[in-house]
Every structure is written in structure tokens, then in C-alpha cells.
Amino acid sequence: QVQVVESGGGLVQAGGSLRLSCVASESIFSQSVMSWYRQAPGKQRKLVASIRRSGSTNYADSVKGRFTISRDNAKNTAYLQMNSLKPEDTAVYYCKAEYTPLNRQHDYWGQGTQVTVSS
């Protein structure tokens, strides 16, 4: 059974930092595109950042220059380093593993971790 588990959320003051971690099953991690999404209350879930197997990255405009996504294939873990946090970054953050064996896409989601930024 594939598992995706996030951790690292919490309460932080504006301007502070947090690092989120996402551990995925070894059977899929190294072959997956890993992404972080967030969902604020009453809003749609949106892509924050993604990292491909090659290490190439993509960021939402709202977090460019403040957030950094990375991955450690040896630890089956993806990270989201969040700096200069703003109250508008408050949301539940979800990790997704996009696994595409034989051109068939399978998306595996974690349960989410709450990030709250106080002003």
C-alpha cells in the first residue's frame, strides 16, 4: 500500500520560517514528481511547488523567492522550505506523489499539515 505522509506544519509569526517534510513509499518515490499544494478555508486547492525526478522545479508566483522545494531520493522525502512567511500563506499543505508507470498516472495524496501564520 502506497503511503504519503506530511509533517512539519505549525504556528509561526509573519516573517518566520517552517520546513515541511513529505515521506512517500519507497516503491514509488524516486520515479514520482513530488508536489506541494495548499488549500485555505473556502478556497480551492492550489499548486505551490513541484519537483521532477531530474530535480527541475516549478513554483507558484506567490511563493517564488520565498519557498524552496527539494527532494532526497535516498530518504524518500520531499521538503518545502518556507521563508518570509505571510499571513496569506496560512492553509493546509498537502503533498502529492505523481507516479506514472507505463504512461498511466497515479496520484497519491497525504493527509495534509496545517500551517498558520500570525500577523
Coordinates of N, CA and C in Angstrom, one line a residue:
Q1 N 0.8 -1.2 0.0 CA 0.0 0.0 0.0 C 0.9 1.2 0.0
V2 N 0.6 2.2 -0.9 CA 1.4 3.4 -1.0 C 1.0 4.4 0.1
Q3 N 2.0 5.0 0.7 CA 1.7 6.0 1.7 C 2.4 7.3 1.4
V4 N 1.8 8.4 1.7 CA 2.4 9.7 1.6 C 2.0 10.4 2.9
V5 N 3.1 10.8 3.7 CA 2.8 11.4 5.0 C 3.6 12.7 5.1
E6 N 2.8 13.8 5.4 CA 3.4 15.1 5.6 C 3.7 15.4 7.1
S7 N 4.6 16.2 7.4 CA 4.9 16.7 8.7 C 5.5 18.1 8.7
G8 N 5.6 18.7 9.8 CA 6.3 20.0 9.9 C 5.5 21.2 10.0
G9 N 4.2 21.1 9.9 CA 3.3 22.3 10.0 C 3.3 22.8 11.4
G10 N 2.7 24.0 11.5 CA 2.6 24.6 12.9 C 2.2 26.1 12.8
L11 N 2.4 26.7 13.9 CA 2.1 28.2 14.0 C 3.4 29.0 14.1
V12 N 3.4 30.0 13.2 CA 4.6 30.8 13.1 C 4.2 32.3 12.9
Q13 N 5.0 33.2 13.4 CA 4.7 34.6 13.2 C 5.2 35.0 11.7
A14 N 4.5 36.0 11.3 CA 4.9 36.6 9.9 C 6.4 36.9 9.9
G15 N 7.0 36.5 8.8 CA 8.4 36.7 8.6 C 9.2 35.5 9.0
G16 N 8.6 34.5 9.7 CA 9.3 33.4 10.2 C 9.4 32.3 9.1
S17 N 9.9 31.1 9.5 CA 10.2 30.0 8.6 C 9.7 28.7 9.1
L18 N 9.3 27.8 8.2 CA 9.0 26.5 8.5 C 9.5 25.6 7.4
R19 N 9.8 24.3 7.8 CA 10.1 23.3 6.8 C 9.2 22.1 6.9
L20 N 8.5 21.9 5.8 CA 7.6 20.8 5.7 C 8.3 19.6 5.1
S21 N 8.0 18.4 5.5 CA 8.6 17.1 5.0 C 7.5 16.2 4.5
C22 N 7.8 15.5 3.5 CA 6.8 14.5 2.9 C 7.5 13.2 2.6
V23 N 7.2 12.2 3.3 CA 7.8 10.9 3.1 C 6.8 10.0 2.3
A24 N 7.2 9.5 1.2 CA 6.4 8.6 0.4 C 7.0 7.2 0.3
S25 N 6.2 6.3 -0.1 CA 6.6 4.9 -0.1 C 7.8 4.7 -1.1
E26 N 8.8 3.9 -0.6 CA 10.0 3.7 -1.4 C 9.7 3.2 -2.8
S27 N 8.6 2.4 -2.9 CA 8.3 1.8 -4.2 C 8.0 2.8 -5.3
I28 N 7.6 4.0 -5.0 CA 7.2 5.0 -6.0 C 8.0 6.3 -6.0
F29 N 8.7 6.6 -4.8 CA 9.2 7.9 -4.7 C 10.2 8.3 -5.8
S30 N 11.2 7.6 -6.0 CA 12.2 8.0 -6.9 C 11.7 8.2 -8.4
Q31 N 10.6 7.6 -8.7 CA 10.0 7.7 -10.0 C 8.9 8.7 -10.1
S32 N 8.6 9.4 -9.0 CA 7.5 10.3 -8.9 C 7.9 11.8 -9.0
V33 N 7.0 12.6 -9.6 CA 7.0 14.0 -9.5 C 6.4 14.3 -8.1
M34 N 7.1 15.1 -7.3 CA 6.6 15.4 -6.0 C 6.1 16.9 -6.0
S35 N 5.0 17.1 -5.4 CA 4.4 18.4 -5.4 C 3.8 18.8 -4.0
W36 N 3.8 20.1 -3.8 CA 3.1 20.6 -2.6 C 2.0 21.5 -3.1
Y37 N 0.8 21.3 -2.5 CA -0.4 22.1 -2.8 C -0.8 22.7 -1.4
R38 N -1.6 23.7 -1.5 CA -2.2 24.2 -0.3 C -3.7 24.6 -0.5
Q39 N -4.4 24.6 0.6 CA -5.8 24.9 0.5 C -6.2 25.7 1.7
A40 N -6.6 27.0 1.5 CA -7.1 27.8 2.5 C -8.6 27.6 2.7
P41 N -9.1 28.0 3.9 CA -10.5 27.8 4.1 C -11.4 28.5 3.0
G42 N -12.3 27.7 2.5 CA -13.2 28.3 1.5 C -12.7 28.5 0.1
K43 N -11.4 28.0 -0.1 CA -10.8 28.2 -1.4 C -10.4 26.9 -2.0
Q44 N -10.1 26.9 -3.3 CA -9.6 25.7 -4.0 C -8.2 25.3 -3.6
R45 N -7.9 24.1 -3.7 CA -6.5 23.6 -3.5 C -5.7 24.1 -4.7
K46 N -4.5 24.6 -4.4 CA -3.7 25.2 -5.5 C -2.3 24.7 -5.4
L47 N -1.6 24.5 -6.5 CA -0.2 24.1 -6.6 C 0.7 25.2 -6.0
V48 N 1.6 24.8 -5.1 CA 2.6 25.7 -4.6 C 3.9 25.5 -5.3
A49 N 4.4 24.2 -5.4 CA 5.7 23.9 -6.0 C 5.7 22.5 -6.3
S50 N 6.5 22.2 -7.3 CA 6.7 20.8 -7.7 C 8.2 20.6 -8.1
I51 N 8.6 19.3 -8.0 CA 10.0 18.9 -8.4 C 10.0 17.6 -9.1
R52 N 10.6 17.6 -10.2 CA 10.6 16.4 -11.1 C 11.8 15.5 -10.6
R53 N 11.8 14.3 -11.3 CA 12.9 13.3 -10.9 C 14.3 13.9 -11.2
S54 N 14.3 14.8 -12.3 CA 15.6 15.4 -12.7 C 16.0 16.5 -11.7
G55 N 15.1 16.9 -10.9 CA 15.4 18.0 -9.9 C 14.9 19.3 -10.4
S56 N 14.4 19.4 -11.6 CA 13.8 20.7 -12.1 C 12.6 21.0 -11.2
T57 N 12.4 22.3 -11.0 CA 11.4 22.8 -10.1 C 10.4 23.8 -10.8
N58 N 9.3 23.9 -10.1 CA 8.3 24.9 -10.6 C 7.6 25.5 -9.4
Y59 N 7.3 26.8 -9.4 CA 6.8 27.4 -8.3 C 5.6 28.3 -8.7
A60 N 4.6 28.4 -7.8 CA 3.6 29.4 -8.0 C 4.2 30.8 -7.8
D61 N 3.7 31.8 -8.5 CA 4.2 33.1 -8.5 C 4.2 33.7 -7.1
S62 N 3.2 33.3 -6.3 CA 3.0 33.9 -5.0 C 4.1 33.5 -4.0
V63 N 4.9 32.4 -4.3 CA 5.9 31.9 -3.4 C 7.3 32.0 -3.9
K64 N 7.4 32.4 -5.2 CA 8.8 32.5 -5.8 C 9.7 33.4 -5.0
G65 N 10.9 32.9 -4.7 CA 11.9 33.6 -3.9 C 11.7 33.5 -2.4
R66 N 10.7 32.8 -2.0 CA 10.5 32.6 -0.6 C 10.5 31.1 -0.2
F67 N 9.9 30.3 -1.1 CA 9.8 28.9 -0.8 C 10.8 28.1 -1.7
T68 N 11.3 27.0 -1.2 CA 12.2 26.1 -1.9 C 11.8 24.7 -1.8
I69 N 11.5 24.0 -2.9 CA 11.2 22.6 -2.8 C 12.5 21.8 -3.1
S70 N 12.6 20.7 -2.5 CA 13.8 19.8 -2.7 C 13.4 18.4 -2.5
R71 N 14.2 17.5 -2.8 CA 13.9 16.0 -2.6 C 15.2 15.3 -2.3
D72 N 15.1 14.3 -1.5 CA 16.2 13.4 -1.1 C 15.8 12.0 -1.5
N73 N 16.2 11.5 -2.6 CA 15.7 10.1 -3.0 C 16.2 9.0 -2.1
A74 N 17.3 9.2 -1.4 CA 17.8 8.2 -0.5 C 16.9 8.1 0.7
K75 N 16.2 9.2 1.0 CA 15.3 9.1 2.2 C 13.9 9.1 1.8
N76 N 13.6 9.0 0.5 CA 12.2 9.0 0.0 C 11.4 10.2 0.6
T77 N 12.0 11.3 0.6 CA 11.5 12.5 1.3 C 11.6 13.7 0.4
A78 N 10.5 14.5 0.3 CA 10.5 15.8 -0.3 C 10.3 16.8 0.8
Y79 N 10.9 18.0 0.5 CA 10.8 19.1 1.5 C 10.2 20.4 0.9
L80 N 9.7 21.2 1.7 CA 9.3 22.5 1.3 C 9.8 23.5 2.4
Q81 N 10.9 24.2 2.1 CA 11.4 25.2 3.0 C 10.6 26.5 2.7
M82 N 10.0 27.0 3.7 CA 9.2 28.2 3.6 C 9.8 29.3 4.5
N83 N 10.2 30.4 3.8 CA 10.8 31.5 4.5 C 10.0 32.8 4.2
S84 N 10.2 33.8 5.1 CA 9.5 35.1 4.9 C 8.0 34.8 4.8
L85 N 7.5 34.0 5.7 CA 6.0 33.6 5.7 C 5.1 34.8 5.9
K86 N 4.0 34.8 5.3 CA 3.0 35.8 5.3 C 1.7 35.2 5.8
P87 N 0.8 36.0 6.4 CA -0.5 35.5 6.9 C -1.3 34.8 5.7
E88 N -1.1 35.3 4.5 CA -1.8 34.7 3.4 C -1.3 33.3 3.0
D89 N -0.2 32.9 3.6 CA 0.3 31.6 3.4 C -0.4 30.5 4.3
T90 N -1.2 31.0 5.2 CA -2.0 30.1 6.1 C -2.9 29.2 5.2
A91 N -2.8 27.9 5.5 CA -3.5 26.9 4.7 C -3.2 25.5 5.2
V92 N -3.9 24.6 4.8 CA -3.5 23.2 4.9 C -2.6 22.8 3.7
Y93 N -1.4 22.3 4.0 CA -0.5 22.0 2.9 C -0.5 20.5 2.7
Y94 N -0.7 20.1 1.4 CA -0.8 18.7 1.0 C 0.4 18.3 0.1
C95 N 0.9 17.1 0.3 CA 1.9 16.6 -0.6 C 1.3 15.6 -1.6
K96 N 1.7 15.6 -2.8 CA 1.2 14.7 -3.8 C 2.4 14.0 -4.5
A97 N 2.3 12.7 -4.6 CA 3.3 12.0 -5.4 C 2.6 11.6 -6.7
E98 N 3.1 12.0 -7.8 CA 2.5 11.7 -9.2 C 3.4 10.6 -9.8
Y99 N 2.9 9.5 -9.8 CA 3.6 8.3 -10.2 C 3.1 7.8 -11.6
T100 N 3.9 7.7 -12.6 CA 3.4 7.4 -13.9 C 4.2 6.2 -14.5
P101 N 3.9 5.0 -14.1 CA 4.5 3.8 -14.7 C 3.7 3.5 -16.0
L102 N 4.5 3.2 -17.0 CA 3.9 2.8 -18.3 C 2.8 3.9 -18.8
N103 N 3.1 5.1 -18.5 CA 2.3 6.2 -19.0 C 0.9 6.3 -18.4
R104 N 0.7 5.6 -17.3 CA -0.6 5.7 -16.6 C -0.3 6.4 -15.3
Q105 N -1.0 7.6 -15.1 CA -0.7 8.4 -14.0 C -1.5 8.0 -12.7
H106 N -0.8 7.9 -11.6 CA -1.4 7.6 -10.3 C -1.0 8.7 -9.4
D107 N -2.0 9.4 -8.8 CA -1.7 10.5 -7.8 C -2.0 10.0 -6.4
Y108 N -1.0 10.1 -5.6 CA -1.1 9.7 -4.2 C -1.0 11.0 -3.3
W109 N -2.0 11.2 -2.4 CA -2.0 12.4 -1.6 C -1.8 12.0 -0.1
G110 N -1.1 13.0 0.6 CA -1.0 12.9 2.0 C -2.3 13.4 2.7
Q111 N -2.3 13.4 4.0 CA -3.4 13.8 4.8 C -3.5 15.3 5.0
G112 N -2.3 16.0 4.8 CA -2.3 17.4 5.0 C -1.7 17.8 6.3
T113 N -1.0 19.0 6.3 CA -0.5 19.5 7.6 C -0.8 21.0 7.6
Q114 N -1.3 21.5 8.8 CA -1.7 22.8 8.9 C -0.6 23.8 9.1
V115 N -0.6 24.9 8.3 CA 0.4 26.0 8.5 C -0.4 27.2 8.8
T116 N -0.1 27.8 10.0 CA -0.8 29.1 10.4 C 0.2 30.2 10.6
V117 N 0.1 31.3 9.9 CA 1.0 32.4 10.0 C 0.2 33.6 10.7
S118 N 0.7 34.0 11.8 CA 0.0 35.1 12.5 C 0.7 36.4 12.2
S119 N -0.1 37.4 12.2 CA 0.4 38.8 11.8 C 0.9 39.5 13.0

